[in-house]
Amino acid sequence: MENKEGFIDSKELYSLIDLIGSGNELKMDEWVLLLSNISDDLSEYLFEKARTVKEKYYGNKVYIRGLIEFTNYCKNNCYYCGIRRDNIKADRYRLSDEAILECVDRGHDLGFRTFVLQGGEDLYYDDDHICRLVSSIKESWPDSAVTLSIGEKSYESYKAYYLAGADRYLLRHETAGKEHYKSLHPEEMSYDNRMRCLYDLKEIGYQVGAGFMVGSPDQRREDIARDLIFLKKFEPHMVGIGPFIAHKDTPFKEEKNGSLKETLFLLGIIRLMLPKVLLPSTTALATIAKKGRELGIMAGANVIMPNLSPVKVRKKYLLYDNKLSGGLEGAEGIEILKKSLEAIGSRISADRGDHCSLV
Ligand code: 5AD
């Protein structure tokens, strides 16, 4: 792939993108070559193709999800995360059932038709409790989808939530590199269990979301290649990716943040590789760069997840430093969000926004 002088023939890179676009799987060394040679021109070429496939399946629609961060207690101790168990500086909170249901009602008034209940792994909420919450939301709003994002559970627990009415589940795999997984997580957590969870969720019938952080400590190009190879094989309905951002009260406080360019490039690649995927332009992306959210949409993303949590707890769900939660990231900012999306030729859709293979 390199010529005699060791230069890369850029045609090679463009043809790798064409290969992905025509449904081919790249091999490890091809992924590494591509990821080592991201340029503005190559990115533009990719984004144009990514937008074309997105429009084929979803038009210019952007789906919105109302995110309710209902507890920041967590039994896990992931090295990157601001709400990890050992962070004694985190100001812990739990929302009552009434408060959660109020958020949902407010969100429904604002036009949301998907509610994402996200939390740390908090054993205070047992399975019956989660099932009660899910079925109350579905009873009040049968026109809406409920997404859970509450971590690793048993098959039986996942099944119970599904039977209570949950439609979707988000569980980022975080990294598909086994060694890399160990750099990001303490001994008591396991790559194998994470993967077990994802396959269980799929089998039960959820629309499933996987994903990873871009530029997390110790992440090598090969790890990102593994993430992409895994995503192609697993075919999740949703993929959440965003830049790693250091949090000051974690073991990774000195680590450097993931980059805008790499995150955007990967959004474009994921869109091209999984044309029908539901792909959020994440809060982390909006946090590291002005217009990050819009750039994500232009790179191939088609989902935005504004924050519906009560304003008084938003600053406490601090996964990383400076995490945005107001302005266009707040559900109440939806009118301005609409305008900013219109300016780039997209529009917010009023429907549930299921994966297009299911509607
Ligand atoms: N930077 C970026 N993303 C993070 N997450 C957790 N901590 C950080 C961080 N420091 C992501 C993880 C998790 C999701 C809810 O947030 O990928 O799955």
Coordinates of C-alpha atoms and ligand atoms in Angstrom, one line a residue:
M1 CA 0.0 0.0 0.0
E2 CA 3.0 2.3 0.5
N3 CA 5.1 3.1 -2.5
K4 CA 8.9 2.9 -2.6
E5 CA 9.4 6.1 -0.7
G6 CA 7.0 5.1 2.0
F7 CA 4.3 7.5 0.9
I8 CA 0.7 6.5 0.9
D9 CA -1.1 6.6 -2.4
S10 CA -4.1 8.7 -1.5
K11 CA -6.2 6.9 -4.2
E12 CA -5.9 3.9 -2.0
L13 CA -7.6 5.7 0.8
Y14 CA -10.5 6.9 -1.3
S15 CA -11.0 3.4 -2.7
L16 CA -11.1 2.0 0.8
I17 CA -14.0 4.3 1.5
D18 CA -15.7 3.2 -1.7
L19 CA -15.3 -0.4 -0.6
I20 CA -17.0 0.3 2.7
G21 CA -19.8 2.1 0.9
S22 CA -20.4 -1.0 -1.3
G23 CA -20.8 -3.2 1.8
N24 CA -17.3 -4.8 1.9
E25 CA -15.6 -5.6 5.2
L26 CA -12.1 -4.1 5.7
K27 CA -9.3 -6.0 7.2
M28 CA -7.4 -4.9 10.3
D29 CA -4.5 -3.4 8.3
E30 CA -6.8 -1.6 5.9
W31 CA -8.7 0.0 8.8
V32 CA -5.4 1.0 10.4
L33 CA -4.2 2.5 7.2
L34 CA -7.4 4.5 6.8
L35 CA -7.4 5.7 10.4
S36 CA -3.8 6.8 10.2
N37 CA -4.4 9.0 7.2
I38 CA -7.5 11.1 8.1
S39 CA -7.3 14.4 6.2
D40 CA -9.9 17.1 5.5
D41 CA -10.3 16.2 1.9
L42 CA -10.8 12.5 2.7
S43 CA -13.3 13.4 5.4
E44 CA -15.3 15.6 3.1
Y45 CA -15.4 12.7 0.5
L46 CA -16.6 10.4 3.3
F47 CA -19.2 12.7 4.7
E48 CA -20.8 13.4 1.3
K49 CA -21.3 9.6 0.9
A50 CA -22.5 9.2 4.5
R51 CA -25.1 11.9 4.0
T52 CA -26.3 10.3 0.8
V53 CA -26.9 6.9 2.4
K54 CA -28.5 8.5 5.5
E55 CA -30.9 10.4 3.2
K56 CA -31.8 7.3 1.3
Y57 CA -33.2 5.7 4.5
Y58 CA -34.1 8.6 6.7
G59 CA -34.4 11.7 4.4
N60 CA -33.4 14.8 6.2
K61 CA -35.0 13.8 9.5
V62 CA -33.2 14.0 12.8
Y63 CA -34.8 12.1 15.6
I64 CA -34.9 13.5 19.2
R65 CA -34.7 11.5 22.4
G66 CA -35.5 12.9 25.8
L67 CA -32.8 11.9 28.2
I68 CA -33.7 11.4 31.8
E69 CA -30.6 10.9 34.0
F70 CA -32.5 9.5 37.0
T71 CA -29.7 8.4 39.3
N72 CA -26.0 9.1 39.5
Y73 CA -25.2 6.4 42.1
C74 CA -23.1 3.7 40.5
K75 CA -21.6 0.5 41.8
N76 CA -18.9 0.4 39.1
N77 CA -15.6 2.1 39.1
C78 CA -14.7 2.7 35.5
Y79 CA -11.5 4.8 35.4
Y80 CA -12.9 7.3 32.9
C81 CA -16.2 8.1 34.4
G82 CA -17.1 11.0 36.7
I83 CA -19.9 9.1 38.5
R84 CA -17.6 6.2 39.4
R85 CA -18.1 4.6 42.8
D86 CA -14.9 6.0 44.3
N87 CA -15.5 9.6 43.3
I88 CA -16.4 10.9 46.8
K89 CA -16.8 14.4 45.4
A90 CA -19.8 13.4 43.2
D91 CA -23.0 14.8 44.7
R92 CA -25.2 11.8 44.5
Y93 CA -29.0 12.0 43.7
R94 CA -31.9 9.8 42.8
L95 CA -35.1 11.0 41.2
S96 CA -38.4 9.8 42.7
D97 CA -40.8 8.0 40.4
E98 CA -43.1 11.1 40.5
A99 CA -40.2 13.3 39.4
I100 CA -39.3 10.9 36.5
L101 CA -42.9 10.7 35.3
E102 CA -43.1 14.5 35.4
C103 CA -40.1 14.7 33.2
V104 CA -41.7 12.3 30.8
D105 CA -45.0 14.3 30.7
R106 CA -43.1 17.6 30.2
G107 CA -41.1 15.9 27.4
H108 CA -44.2 14.6 25.7
D109 CA -45.7 18.1 25.7
L110 CA -42.5 19.4 24.1
G111 CA -42.9 16.8 21.3
F112 CA -40.6 13.9 22.5
R113 CA -41.8 10.4 21.6
T114 CA -38.8 8.5 22.9
F115 CA -37.7 8.6 26.6
V116 CA -34.3 7.4 27.6
L117 CA -34.0 6.4 31.3
Q118 CA -30.3 6.5 31.9
G119 CA -28.5 6.0 35.2
G120 CA -25.5 4.6 36.9
E121 CA -25.7 1.0 38.0
D122 CA -27.7 1.7 41.1
L123 CA -29.0 -1.3 43.0
Y124 CA -31.6 0.8 44.8
Y125 CA -33.8 0.3 41.7
D126 CA -34.6 -3.4 41.7
D127 CA -36.1 -5.1 38.7
D128 CA -39.7 -4.6 39.9
H129 CA -39.0 -0.9 40.3
I130 CA -37.6 -0.5 36.8
C131 CA -40.6 -2.5 35.4
R132 CA -43.0 -0.3 37.2
L133 CA -41.4 2.8 35.8
V134 CA -41.4 1.4 32.3
S135 CA -45.0 0.3 32.4
S136 CA -46.2 3.6 33.9
I137 CA -44.6 5.5 31.0
K138 CA -46.1 3.2 28.4
E139 CA -49.5 3.4 30.1
S140 CA -49.4 7.2 30.0
W141 CA -47.9 7.4 26.5
P142 CA -48.5 4.3 24.4
D143 CA -47.4 6.4 21.4
S144 CA -43.9 6.7 22.8
A145 CA -40.8 4.4 22.9
V146 CA -38.9 3.7 26.2
T147 CA -35.2 3.2 26.0
L148 CA -33.2 1.9 29.0
S149 CA -29.6 2.7 29.6
I150 CA -28.8 1.2 33.1
G151 CA -25.9 -1.1 32.5
E152 CA -25.1 -4.7 32.8
K153 CA -27.9 -7.0 34.1
S154 CA -28.9 -10.7 33.9
Y155 CA -30.8 -12.1 30.9
E156 CA -33.8 -12.5 33.2
S157 CA -33.7 -8.8 34.3
Y158 CA -33.5 -7.7 30.6
K159 CA -36.3 -10.0 29.7
A160 CA -38.5 -8.6 32.6
Y161 CA -37.9 -5.0 31.4
Y162 CA -38.8 -6.0 27.9
L163 CA -42.0 -7.6 28.9
A164 CA -42.9 -4.5 30.9
G165 CA -42.7 -2.6 27.6
A166 CA -39.1 -1.4 27.2
D167 CA -38.4 -1.0 23.4
R168 CA -34.7 -0.2 23.2
Y169 CA -31.5 -0.6 25.3
L170 CA -28.3 1.4 25.1
L171 CA -25.1 -0.3 26.4
R172 CA -21.9 0.9 24.9
H173 CA -19.4 -1.9 24.5
E174 CA -16.7 0.8 25.3
T175 CA -14.0 -1.0 23.4
A176 CA -13.8 -4.2 21.5
G177 CA -10.1 -4.7 22.4
K178 CA -9.9 -7.1 25.3
E179 CA -6.6 -5.6 26.6
H180 CA -7.8 -2.1 26.1
Y181 CA -11.0 -3.0 28.1
K182 CA -8.7 -3.8 31.0
S183 CA -7.0 -0.4 30.7
L184 CA -10.4 1.3 31.1
H185 CA -12.0 -0.8 33.8
P186 CA -11.0 -2.4 37.1
E187 CA -10.5 -6.1 37.5
E188 CA -14.0 -6.9 38.7
M189 CA -15.5 -5.8 35.3
S190 CA -15.3 -8.0 32.3
Y191 CA -15.3 -7.6 28.5
D192 CA -17.0 -11.0 28.2
N193 CA -19.9 -10.0 30.4
R194 CA -20.3 -6.8 28.5
M195 CA -20.5 -8.7 25.3
R196 CA -22.9 -11.3 26.8
C197 CA -25.2 -8.5 27.8
L198 CA -25.3 -7.1 24.2
Y199 CA -26.1 -10.5 22.7
D200 CA -28.8 -11.2 25.3
L201 CA -30.4 -7.9 24.6
K202 CA -30.5 -8.6 20.8
E203 CA -31.9 -12.1 21.4
I204 CA -34.7 -10.8 23.6
G205 CA -35.8 -8.4 20.9
Y206 CA -34.7 -5.0 21.9
Q207 CA -33.4 -2.4 19.5
V208 CA -29.9 -2.4 20.8
G209 CA -27.3 0.4 20.9
A210 CA -23.5 -0.3 21.3
G211 CA -20.7 2.2 21.1
F212 CA -17.4 3.5 22.3
M213 CA -15.4 6.6 23.2
V214 CA -13.0 8.1 20.7
G215 CA -9.5 8.8 22.0
S216 CA -9.8 7.1 25.3
P217 CA -6.6 6.4 27.1
D218 CA -4.5 3.6 25.6
Q219 CA -6.7 3.3 22.6
R220 CA -4.7 2.3 19.6
R221 CA -5.8 2.4 16.0
E222 CA -6.1 -1.4 16.1
D223 CA -8.6 -1.0 19.0
I224 CA -10.7 1.3 16.9
A225 CA -10.4 -1.2 14.0
R226 CA -11.7 -3.9 16.4
D227 CA -14.6 -1.6 17.4
L228 CA -15.5 -1.2 13.7
I229 CA -15.1 -4.9 12.9
F230 CA -17.3 -5.7 15.9
L231 CA -20.0 -3.2 15.0
K232 CA -20.2 -4.6 11.4
K233 CA -20.6 -8.1 12.8
F234 CA -23.0 -7.3 15.6
E235 CA -25.2 -4.9 13.6
P236 CA -26.6 -2.8 16.4
H237 CA -29.7 -0.7 15.7
M238 CA -28.0 2.3 17.3
V239 CA -24.3 3.3 17.8
G240 CA -23.3 5.9 20.4
I241 CA -19.8 7.4 20.0
G242 CA -18.3 10.5 21.3
P243 CA -14.8 11.8 22.3
F244 CA -13.3 10.8 25.6
I245 CA -13.2 13.9 27.9
A246 CA -11.2 13.8 31.1
H247 CA -12.9 14.3 34.4
K248 CA -10.9 16.0 37.1
D249 CA -11.8 13.5 39.9
T250 CA -11.0 10.3 38.1
P251 CA -7.7 8.4 37.5
F252 CA -7.7 9.7 34.0
K253 CA -7.8 13.3 35.0
E254 CA -4.5 14.1 33.2
E255 CA -5.3 12.2 30.0
K256 CA -5.9 14.1 26.8
N257 CA -9.3 14.4 25.2
G258 CA -10.5 12.7 22.0
S259 CA -10.5 14.8 18.9
L260 CA -13.3 16.4 16.9
K261 CA -11.8 15.3 13.5
E262 CA -11.4 11.7 14.5
T263 CA -14.9 11.5 16.0
L264 CA -16.5 13.0 12.9
F265 CA -14.5 10.7 10.7
L266 CA -15.8 7.7 12.6
L267 CA -19.4 8.9 12.5
G268 CA -19.1 9.0 8.7
I269 CA -17.5 5.6 8.6
I270 CA -20.2 4.0 10.9
R271 CA -23.0 5.6 8.8
L272 CA -21.4 4.2 5.6
M273 CA -20.8 0.8 7.1
L274 CA -24.3 0.5 8.7
P275 CA -26.5 2.6 6.5
K276 CA -29.7 2.2 8.5
V277 CA -28.2 2.8 11.9
L278 CA -29.6 5.3 14.3
L279 CA -26.6 7.4 15.1
P280 CA -26.5 10.2 17.7
S281 CA -24.5 13.4 17.5
T282 CA -23.6 13.2 21.1
T283 CA -23.4 15.7 24.0
A284 CA -19.6 14.9 24.3
L285 CA -19.1 16.1 20.7
A286 CA -21.0 19.3 21.4
T287 CA -19.0 19.8 24.5
I288 CA -15.5 19.7 22.8
A289 CA -16.3 21.9 19.8
K290 CA -18.6 24.8 19.0
K291 CA -21.0 23.5 16.4
G292 CA -19.9 19.9 17.2
R293 CA -23.5 18.8 17.2
E294 CA -24.2 20.2 13.8
L295 CA -20.9 18.9 12.4
G296 CA -21.9 15.4 13.7
I297 CA -25.2 15.6 11.8
M298 CA -23.3 16.6 8.6
A299 CA -20.9 13.7 9.0
G300 CA -23.8 11.2 9.0
A301 CA -25.5 11.3 12.5
N302 CA -29.3 11.4 12.6
V303 CA -30.2 11.5 16.3
I304 CA -30.0 14.1 19.1
M305 CA -30.6 13.4 22.7
P306 CA -31.5 16.6 24.6
N307 CA -31.5 16.5 28.4
L308 CA -35.0 16.2 30.0
S309 CA -33.7 15.9 33.6
P310 CA -34.8 18.5 36.2
V311 CA -32.5 21.4 35.9
K312 CA -31.4 21.1 39.5
V313 CA -29.8 17.7 39.0
R314 CA -28.2 18.2 35.6
K315 CA -24.9 19.5 36.8
K316 CA -24.6 16.4 39.1
Y317 CA -24.6 13.9 36.2
L318 CA -21.1 14.9 35.3
L319 CA -19.6 12.0 33.4
Y320 CA -16.8 14.4 32.2
D321 CA -15.6 18.0 32.8
N322 CA -17.8 20.8 31.4
K323 CA -20.5 18.4 30.2
L324 CA -23.2 20.6 28.5
S325 CA -26.8 20.2 29.8
G326 CA -28.5 23.6 29.0
G327 CA -28.9 25.6 25.9
L328 CA -29.4 23.4 22.9
E329 CA -28.6 20.3 25.0
G330 CA -31.6 21.0 27.2
A331 CA -35.0 19.8 26.1
E332 CA -36.4 23.3 26.7
G333 CA -34.0 24.5 24.0
I334 CA -35.8 22.5 21.3
E335 CA -37.0 25.6 19.4
I336 CA -33.5 26.9 19.0
L337 CA -32.3 23.4 18.2
K338 CA -34.9 23.3 15.4
K339 CA -33.5 26.5 13.9
S340 CA -29.9 25.3 14.1
L341 CA -30.8 22.1 12.3
E342 CA -32.8 23.9 9.7
A343 CA -29.7 26.0 8.9
I344 CA -27.9 22.8 7.9
G345 CA -30.9 21.4 5.9
S346 CA -32.2 18.9 8.5
R347 CA -35.4 18.9 10.4
I348 CA -36.6 17.4 13.7
S349 CA -39.0 14.5 13.2
A350 CA -42.0 14.2 15.4
D351 CA -42.2 10.4 15.3
R352 CA -40.7 7.7 17.5
G353 CA -37.8 7.1 15.2
D354 CA -37.5 3.4 15.2
H355 CA -34.8 1.7 13.2
C356 CA -36.0 1.8 9.6
S357 CA -36.0 -2.0 9.2
L358 CA -38.8 -2.2 11.8
V359 CA -41.3 0.3 10.4
Ligands
5AD1 N1 -15.7 11.0 28.4 C1 -16.6 10.7 27.4 N2 -17.6 9.8 27.5 C2 -17.7 9.2 28.7 N3 -18.6 8.3 29.1 C3 -18.3 8.0 30.4 N4 -17.3 8.8 30.9 C4 -16.9 9.5 29.8 C5 -15.9 10.5 29.6 N5 -15.0 10.8 30.6 C6 -19.5 7.6 28.3 C7 -19.3 6.1 28.3 C8 -20.7 5.6 28.8 C9 -21.6 6.7 28.4 C10 -22.9 6.8 29.2 O1 -20.8 7.9 28.6 O2 -19.1 5.6 27.0 O3 -21.1 4.4 28.2

